[in-house]
Each structure stands twice: as C-alpha cells, then as structure tokens.
C-alpha cells in the first residue's frame, strides 16, 4: 500500500513502499530481488542444460523440498531479525516427526488435534530457548545448542524404549503428498506461511518491534519496547515452525528417525543469509529467505546432474553459498555507517548479539 | 573576505591553482564538491587555514561541515576540487591522507572493547616478538603521552566502553593530538564536556597551533569559537559564505551567515506560572550513583537540571525513565509512579530522550519514519491489529512539522540525516508517545544554533500546552536561559534549587562547584 506517498521535490526521495523503507530505503533492487534473480539464473541455466529439469514432476518435487527449508527458515528469519540465532531447529524438526508418530500410537486422537498438541509443545520448547536467552542471559548459540542436545537426549532415552515408533499418522501423510491441481499442498502451506510471516513482520507492531530490537536493542528498550518479550516471541515462533517443518517432513518421508532434521541446520540459516537478511539482525525480509530456500533447493537438485561426486557437491554448494551471500550483500551497497561510530552496532558480531545487553552495559531489569 | 573563498562552485581548475600561490603554508581546500545521490552536500566549499592557526569551521547541521571534514581526513573522496597542504596536493587515498590529517570525530572513532591505552596508541602499538603486544610498554607510553598533554588523566587500563561520554571524548582528542599529524581536525570536541575539560581541549588546540600545526576546530558553541580561534569559516548549504577574524564577526553576523537569515532570539520568553505538581520525587536513590534526592516537577514546567559531568544526572534521568533500578517514593499525578522499565514509564506518559542518540535512541538501519513511529505503533493499528500505514504516515508528518523536520525526508534512512535532524526525529518519537513528562538528557548536544532555537521554542510551546519537561544540558547558559527553575546536582545529591528570579550562570555554577550557598 502506497500510503499517500508524498511526491518528492528535488530535495529528497519520496517515502517509498514499506519494505524498502524498513531496509533503510535502499534505492536499487535490494537483496531480495538479487536472490530471486540468482535462483532464476540457476534454474534457467540448468533447464537449458537438461530440459527435463523444468518438467512438472521435477518442479513439484523441488517445491516440496524447498518447503521444508522454507518453513524452518520462517522461525530462523524472525529470530535472526531480532538479533538472535536458533540452532535447535534440526532437533525440533526431528522431535516433531518422531513425537507425532508416538502420540498417534499412544493417544489415537483426531489428526488435527495431535498436530496442534505437538505444535504447542514446539512453542513451549521455543519458549525455553527464549527464556534462557532473555532471563538468564545465556548467549543464543549456547542456549539453543544446549536445548537441541537436550531434545536429542530425550529422544534417545525414550525412543529406545519404543523402538518401533517410526510410523507416521495419516494426517501428515495426506498433507505431505496431497495436491491441489498441479500444486502440492505443501507448497500452498508454505505460501500461506510466507504471506502471514511477511504481513506480521511488516504490518504489525510486533513485527516492527522485531526489526527495532535487532537493530539496536538498547534504543528499543529506552523507547519503551519490551525487548525481552519480543525476543521470547521470536524463539516461540521458531519452535512452532521448526516443529511444523518436522511434521510435514516425516509425512513426506513416511517415517521418522533420529537424524531426520539434521540436514536442515545449515540450509535454514543459509537461506536467511542468502536472502540478504543481516545476520546481526535489524534488516532483511522473509521473501529474501524464500529466495534463499529456492536457491539452496535448486542447487542440490542441479548439481547431481553435472555428475559430481558427493565431496565435489558439498564443495560447490559451499562456494556458491559464500558467493551468493556476497553477491546479494554487494547489490545492497554499503548502506551501513559511513563513519566510525563509538558503540558496537547492535550485535556487531552475530555470535554475541545479546551479550552487550546482558553484560555490564545494560543495567536491565526489564 | 578571502578572495579565493569567494570563488563560486565548480570553477575551472586553473583558478584553483591560482589561489594556491597566495598562501603556500597551511591547509587549503578549493572548490570541493561532493554529492550523495541527488543530495549535494558540498557545492564548491573553500577553506584556507595557515599553519600556527586555530581555524573555526561553523555552520548549521547539514551545512556540510561533517562532509568536508571527512573529505579532508580521507574518509570520503570528493567529486571535484582539491585539498593541498603547503601548496602540495595531499593524496586522497585514505591511508596517505590520515598520516597528514587527523580527525577527532564527534561520533568518536574509539574501539569500545579495547583499553584506553590501546585506543590512544592505536596506530602505533608497541609490539615485540611475533607481533605480540608489549603491555607494560603500552601502559608506560600511554602514561607518558597523557603526561605530555598535561592536565587530564585516564586510567590506561580502563576499558573504553566503561568510560562516561565526556572521558571518551577527551580520549578521542588525545588520540588525535598524539598522532603527530600536521593537520588536526577537532569535530565538536567539547560537545559533551564540562567547563574544565572544555578549557583543557581549547588549551591543547592553541598549543598544537603554536607548534606550527594547523588546527581546524568545529563547534556549535560560538563563545568558545570566539575565545580560541584566529579565523572563522562559515559554511552554509555546502558553500563557504564567510571567512573572517573573530573580532570582525559579531554573534549576530555569524548566526546570520550560518542561517542565511536573521534569528530574532535563541531563547524563547518564559511562560506562565506552572500550576500543581506532576511528578513528586521523594528520597530517590540509585545505588552508588544518586541520592537520596527529593524534588518535584510542576505541571507545564520546564525544570532545568544542571550538573558538572559525572555527578549522577544521567542516572537520575534514567531512573525516572525506568531504565535503572531505584529506591524511593515517586508519584505522578498523585498516583504512585511505578516505573520499573522504560515500557512501564512510557505507558504512564514519561519518555526519555537519551544523551547519546546514536547509541541509545536511533535505529540506524531504518528509515526516519520507522524511527519516529516505533514506540507508538500500538496506537496506529486498524482492522486485524495491522498497522494503518496511512495513519502512520500522517501522524509522523504531523509530528515532523511540529519539530520542524522536512516531511519529504521521512523516507530517508536516518543515517542520512544531520545530527540536528536526527535529534528532531528522536523528539518526534517522544511526542508521538503523547507524554506528560519529557526527560531530556542533553538533547541539544552537537546541535547547531538554529536548531537549538527551534528546540527551545518547541519545549516552551509544549509546556504551555501542559506538558512538563525535565531539561538537562551540559551547557550552563542553556539551562539558565531556558528553564523556569533549575535543580543543581553535585555528587548525586541536590546542591540547590534556583528559581527564575535568582537565575544566573554564576549562581548555578557556584552551586554545582559547591561554593555557593544552598538556596531556596
């Protein structure tokens, strides 16, 4: 919505559309456009080399794979935008898959109820992450990694008692394999999740507070935002979407197992970075992460066509991601500070994004 | 006026050359042009400062001072024009230039996580075997540097981020002077300093000039400029509009040159007598910093707060804003005022405008509009609790007009605004929260005189409308001339309260120094 955009006389640019305003009003295409362009490039190049790549079946397959990354990246995007990081994503995914099967076996409730219960547990685990980070000031990397470890431990301990619990309830199966016309249900689910995420981030107070907290937590607190609550919510969202990603993944695989979520740790974060979201927070968008998820999926589908070995695949994959992040960043230009600033920009280093707050500086009692 | 300085923008290089021969010794910038997209920051700026001279560069925020300084010090490249030292062009490459031109930046260029000594000797750290830092040597040398400068001492081992703003600013100046560069640029070096430190800086500036260096001095405090400099250059809209000696320029002439119009007053007249108590503070204590203090703020009152640096004034304001834990009895409007977080304070109508706007107030990645509305989004919601962007924009425009900010700049990234406009953005944010009490912590720091006058006028209008303000400034004349009443703080306690009829700088300073008798 072009909310009554004032026309700009020669002095300054007009108030632009909201997305670009939040990203600091960057004139050119922006990182999201660049990421989508990169995805399109990979797609077209591969399709020219191997026309079967653009076939309907392959497209459906790839869109399903992209959905798993994309759903996990919802939470990761939101957490990173607020200046945090969630490394518990893969374990939450595994948890979602395994526990749904177990719950179905034990309780035999209606499918949607089981899914809702599990999602609620996912949110609760996300809240544990959030409380650790906000109340106990544990750095996000440590906290979320520890929670991931705890989940794995729990699954191992309980899983061995019921080793045959790898069945998947029908609801997950139906969602994962269903189609609406030519579109996989999963793709539509992702689309809905994406639209909701983007609208929440751009058009709600919570979303805008997430950007503010990620940009400068100190300033956010002093301007009356409830910084800890905002962070708490982001981890809860990550708990929700990671669990959901795990549930549909298990439905697609038709089984669930301990390492099910592990391959998604890297892509969930890489998708966010590829989409141009600042890893230190405060700047970026979920559409960027969508483009990132597409790039990653296209890559892993396209590289085997070049008859590369697994080792080569991993190397190419890594290099492209590094270059990709560089490219999308480069296109945004140097929007950051042009002059030295005395304070570390909020979370100047992603790893300690929260530390300046927890330490001496922030005499916090929020 | 210097004939070269009167040259118009974008003149041919030949005239530039011709200008050089007149004054071979010293720094000379000619026809400097710099564009940022559609904005022209510098439009043929001229500057000539001889060796042995302290040369003031003054102008409104946004006049192009900062841009010129960054070009001089090699942080930015100019689009046209030349910079020469002693008749020879200075290479524009950043490294070569910083060897000759050193700048103490207003926004400071210190590394917060490092020690004072490491920052001071940043370019020349003593290293030994395998480039390892020789700490003892580091402490020793930094002590020697500070002793040579004289009059000011900072613990070399202290971490910079733990220092108060004033000490950080002193360190920035020390670092600049100690570099040994031929040209020193001091960008508002006194903006957060009290009298003693400011005098120290001015003395250092004079001493460096006496050593045959060029000292470029940027300040908004005209009195200071007048006292210390040999010549003054005024910039307006990216051009040099006046170069003269201090005795040739009355305050009036300088201000007229800076603003391009006459300013009828800096300080607005006082308003009507405030009525009733808004905030009552009883035995407020911030452990180790403040207290116990008791005072009250009346409805519609502009209550001044003055203290020498580091007397607990910031902590007092932060406690009242809910940003620091406190003990005591507070009541607002007769109700207990429970501000255990800035959020709680804001919901009760108390809003802080922090001292350090870049660190504590601004979201540098975001637009001016987002920076303004971020605290009031709850009130801008429409159906489905979505933010109504039309309402958001119109509310922001309304506040922008109130504080005197160009509404066409709302879409600009906030980093692109001048210091004065950034401060107006923060003020607009505070006003959007519909406060009953504004806590203003040095809100005129690093703000030009025209903008200051606008801010003072605005405060007066707000108080007339029944809003109260607790106004702290490190500039004593502001406090004395703007406030209805002044509370003076010394060592965390109230040293005295001065009412309008007895207000004078001597009285307030006397109380702050502990030499005046406690009054009314």
mmCIF file of N, CA and C in Angstrom, chain B residues 389-448:
data_model
loop_
_atom_site.group_PDB
_atom_site.id
_atom_site.type_symbol
_atom_site.label_atom_id
_atom_site.label_comp_id
_atom_site.label_asym_id
_atom_site.label_seq_id
_atom_site.Cartn_x
_atom_site.Cartn_y
_atom_site.Cartn_z
ATOM 1 N N UNK B 389 -0.931 2.132 7.627
ATOM 2 C CA UNK B 389 0.232 2.902 7.167
ATOM 3 C C UNK B 389 -0.128 4.326 6.784
ATOM 4 N N UNK B 390 -1.372 4.525 6.364
ATOM 5 C CA UNK B 390 -1.798 5.890 6.071
ATOM 6 C C UNK B 390 -1.789 6.735 7.331
ATOM 7 N N UNK B 391 -2.367 6.181 8.396
ATOM 8 C CA UNK B 391 -2.388 6.895 9.672
ATOM 9 C C UNK B 391 -0.965 7.095 10.176
ATOM 10 N N UNK B 392 -0.148 6.057 10.023
ATOM 11 C CA UNK B 392 1.236 6.151 10.480
ATOM 12 C C UNK B 392 1.943 7.330 9.824
ATOM 13 N N UNK B 393 1.787 7.411 8.514
ATOM 14 C CA UNK B 393 2.474 8.476 7.786
ATOM 15 C C UNK B 393 1.932 9.844 8.172
ATOM 16 N N UNK B 394 0.597 9.943 8.298
ATOM 17 C CA UNK B 394 0.047 11.267 8.590
ATOM 18 C C UNK B 394 0.435 11.705 9.998
ATOM 19 N N UNK B 395 0.443 10.753 10.947
ATOM 20 C CA UNK B 395 0.861 11.105 12.309
ATOM 21 C C UNK B 395 2.323 11.528 12.334
ATOM 22 N N UNK B 396 3.137 10.796 11.599
ATOM 23 C CA UNK B 396 4.560 11.122 11.567
ATOM 24 C C UNK B 396 4.774 12.493 10.941
ATOM 25 N N UNK B 397 4.022 12.766 9.880
ATOM 26 C CA UNK B 397 4.143 14.081 9.231
ATOM 27 C C UNK B 397 3.776 15.191 10.202
ATOM 28 N N UNK B 398 2.694 14.933 10.934
ATOM 29 C CA UNK B 398 2.230 15.938 11.885
ATOM 30 C C UNK B 398 3.327 16.253 12.904
ATOM 31 N N UNK B 399 3.942 15.184 13.443
ATOM 32 C CA UNK B 399 4.991 15.417 14.435
ATOM 33 C C UNK B 399 6.229 16.019 13.797
ATOM 34 N N UNK B 400 6.510 15.615 12.549
ATOM 35 C CA UNK B 400 7.674 16.168 11.855
ATOM 36 C C UNK B 400 7.513 17.675 11.708
ATOM 37 N N UNK B 401 6.300 18.092 11.366
ATOM 38 C CA UNK B 401 6.065 19.530 11.233
ATOM 39 C C UNK B 401 6.214 20.229 12.575
ATOM 40 N N UNK B 402 5.737 19.536 13.626
ATOM 41 C CA UNK B 402 5.809 20.131 14.952
ATOM 42 C C UNK B 402 7.256 20.379 15.367
ATOM 43 N N UNK B 403 8.134 19.432 15.077
ATOM 44 C CA UNK B 403 9.528 19.607 15.487
ATOM 45 C C UNK B 403 10.347 20.313 14.414
ATOM 46 N N UNK B 404 9.733 20.596 13.281
ATOM 47 C CA UNK B 404 10.451 21.335 12.248
ATOM 48 C C UNK B 404 11.359 20.468 11.404
ATOM 49 N N UNK B 405 10.888 19.261 11.070
ATOM 50 C CA UNK B 405 11.665 18.369 10.220
ATOM 51 C C UNK B 405 10.967 18.286 8.866
ATOM 52 N N UNK B 406 11.734 18.363 7.791
ATOM 53 C CA UNK B 406 11.192 18.329 6.446
ATOM 54 C C UNK B 406 10.435 17.004 6.219
ATOM 55 N N UNK B 407 9.137 17.080 5.914
ATOM 56 C CA UNK B 407 8.357 15.848 5.788
ATOM 57 C C UNK B 407 8.808 15.021 4.593
ATOM 58 N N UNK B 408 9.472 15.640 3.646
ATOM 59 C CA UNK B 408 9.932 14.871 2.484
ATOM 60 C C UNK B 408 11.115 13.977 2.831
ATOM 61 N N UNK B 409 11.646 14.145 4.018
ATOM 62 C CA UNK B 409 12.800 13.324 4.386
ATOM 63 C C UNK B 409 12.400 12.122 5.215
ATOM 64 N N UNK B 410 11.098 11.940 5.435
ATOM 65 C CA UNK B 410 10.659 10.821 6.269
ATOM 66 C C UNK B 410 11.092 9.473 5.701
ATOM 67 N N UNK B 411 11.186 9.380 4.387
ATOM 68 C CA UNK B 411 11.566 8.106 3.790
ATOM 69 C C UNK B 411 13.061 7.874 3.762
ATOM 70 N N UNK B 412 13.846 8.888 4.072
ATOM 71 C CA UNK B 412 15.298 8.746 4.039
ATOM 72 C C UNK B 412 15.782 7.850 5.169
ATOM 73 N N UNK B 413 16.876 7.125 4.920
ATOM 74 C CA UNK B 413 17.476 6.403 6.045
ATOM 75 C C UNK B 413 17.934 7.417 7.086
ATOM 76 N N UNK B 414 17.777 7.070 8.339
ATOM 77 C CA UNK B 414 18.048 8.040 9.392
ATOM 78 C C UNK B 414 19.532 8.392 9.458
ATOM 79 N N UNK B 415 20.390 7.490 8.938
ATOM 80 C CA UNK B 415 21.822 7.784 8.909
ATOM 81 C C UNK B 415 22.124 8.960 7.986
ATOM 82 N N UNK B 416 21.231 9.204 7.014
ATOM 83 C CA UNK B 416 21.481 10.287 6.066
ATOM 84 C C UNK B 416 21.154 11.661 6.625
ATOM 85 N N UNK B 417 20.551 11.708 7.806
ATOM 86 C CA UNK B 417 20.169 12.996 8.377
ATOM 87 C C UNK B 417 21.335 13.617 9.141
ATOM 88 N N UNK B 418 21.307 14.929 9.232
ATOM 89 C CA UNK B 418 22.311 15.607 10.041
ATOM 90 C C UNK B 418 21.992 15.375 11.513
ATOM 91 N N UNK B 419 22.955 15.671 12.382
ATOM 92 C CA UNK B 419 22.763 15.460 13.814
ATOM 93 C C UNK B 419 21.515 16.153 14.341
ATOM 94 N N UNK B 420 21.302 17.377 13.888
ATOM 95 C CA UNK B 420 20.142 18.131 14.354
ATOM 96 C C UNK B 420 18.836 17.473 13.931
ATOM 97 N N UNK B 421 18.802 16.996 12.688
ATOM 98 C CA UNK B 421 17.584 16.340 12.229
ATOM 99 C C UNK B 421 17.380 14.990 12.889
ATOM 100 N N UNK B 422 18.486 14.306 13.215
ATOM 101 C CA UNK B 422 18.348 13.056 13.966
ATOM 102 C C UNK B 422 17.737 13.337 15.335
ATOM 103 N N UNK B 423 18.201 14.421 15.946
ATOM 104 C CA UNK B 423 17.655 14.753 17.259
ATOM 105 C C UNK B 423 16.178 15.102 17.154
ATOM 106 N N UNK B 424 15.805 15.802 16.082
ATOM 107 C CA UNK B 424 14.396 16.118 15.880
ATOM 108 C C UNK B 424 13.574 14.835 15.695
ATOM 109 N N UNK B 425 14.178 13.853 15.031
ATOM 110 C CA UNK B 425 13.490 12.582 14.851
ATOM 111 C C UNK B 425 13.208 11.936 16.203
ATOM 112 N N UNK B 426 14.208 11.959 17.067
ATOM 113 C CA UNK B 426 14.034 11.356 18.394
ATOM 114 C C UNK B 426 12.973 12.132 19.193
ATOM 115 N N UNK B 427 12.995 13.444 19.058
ATOM 116 C CA UNK B 427 11.982 14.257 19.744
ATOM 117 C C UNK B 427 10.584 13.946 19.218
ATOM 118 N N UNK B 428 10.486 13.800 17.905
ATOM 119 C CA UNK B 428 9.183 13.477 17.313
ATOM 120 C C UNK B 428 8.684 12.136 17.834
ATOM 121 N N UNK B 429 9.602 11.176 17.998
ATOM 122 C CA UNK B 429 9.213 9.882 18.542
ATOM 123 C C UNK B 429 8.654 10.055 19.960
ATOM 124 N N UNK B 430 9.350 10.862 20.748
ATOM 125 C CA UNK B 430 8.901 11.094 22.120
ATOM 126 C C UNK B 430 7.512 11.735 22.122
ATOM 127 N N UNK B 431 7.282 12.669 21.220
ATOM 128 C CA UNK B 431 5.987 13.354 21.190
ATOM 129 C C UNK B 431 4.871 12.421 20.737
ATOM 130 N N UNK B 432 5.201 11.483 19.830
ATOM 131 C CA UNK B 432 4.191 10.529 19.372
ATOM 132 C C UNK B 432 3.677 9.678 20.526
ATOM 133 N N UNK B 433 4.480 9.543 21.566
ATOM 134 C CA UNK B 433 4.061 8.749 22.718
ATOM 135 C C UNK B 433 3.102 9.535 23.609
ATOM 136 N N UNK B 434 2.761 10.757 23.233
ATOM 137 C CA UNK B 434 1.861 11.622 23.988
ATOM 138 C C UNK B 434 2.247 11.693 25.462
ATOM 139 N N UNK B 435 3.430 12.225 25.720
ATOM 140 C CA UNK B 435 3.943 12.217 27.090
ATOM 141 C C UNK B 435 3.314 13.306 27.953
ATOM 142 N N UNK B 436 3.328 13.093 29.256
ATOM 143 C CA UNK B 436 3.008 14.188 30.159
ATOM 144 C C UNK B 436 4.296 14.748 30.757
ATOM 145 N N UNK B 437 5.353 13.952 30.711
ATOM 146 C CA UNK B 437 6.656 14.415 31.203
ATOM 147 C C UNK B 437 7.754 13.960 30.244
ATOM 148 N N UNK B 438 8.507 14.926 29.758
ATOM 149 C CA UNK B 438 9.648 14.614 28.897
ATOM 150 C C UNK B 438 10.923 14.698 29.722
ATOM 151 N N UNK B 439 11.764 13.665 29.619
ATOM 152 C CA UNK B 439 13.061 13.701 30.286
ATOM 153 C C UNK B 439 14.098 13.930 29.202
ATOM 154 N N UNK B 440 14.681 15.116 29.187
ATOM 155 C CA UNK B 440 15.578 15.474 28.092
ATOM 156 C C UNK B 440 17.012 15.475 28.592
ATOM 157 N N UNK B 441 17.780 14.467 28.138
ATOM 158 C CA UNK B 441 19.153 14.344 28.600
ATOM 159 C C UNK B 441 20.085 14.947 27.561
ATOM 160 N N UNK B 442 20.421 16.182 27.741
ATOM 161 C CA UNK B 442 21.347 16.871 26.850
ATOM 162 C C UNK B 442 20.905 16.776 25.387
ATOM 163 N N UNK B 443 19.663 17.156 25.149
ATOM 164 C CA UNK B 443 19.102 16.952 23.812
ATOM 165 C C UNK B 443 19.609 17.969 22.809
ATOM 166 N N UNK B 444 20.437 18.913 23.236
ATOM 167 C CA UNK B 444 20.983 19.874 22.278
ATOM 168 C C UNK B 444 22.456 19.615 22.013
ATOM 169 N N UNK B 445 22.936 18.484 22.473
ATOM 170 C CA UNK B 445 24.334 18.150 22.273
ATOM 171 C C UNK B 445 24.639 18.016 20.771
ATOM 172 N N UNK B 446 25.650 18.741 20.313
ATOM 173 C CA UNK B 446 26.046 18.649 18.908
ATOM 174 C C UNK B 446 24.989 19.134 17.951
ATOM 175 N N UNK B 447 24.145 20.056 18.404
ATOM 176 C CA UNK B 447 23.082 20.566 17.559
ATOM 177 C C UNK B 447 23.372 22.036 17.278
ATOM 178 N N UNK B 448 23.138 22.471 16.032
ATOM 179 C CA UNK B 448 23.519 23.839 15.683
ATOM 180 C C UNK B 448 22.570 24.854 16.307
#
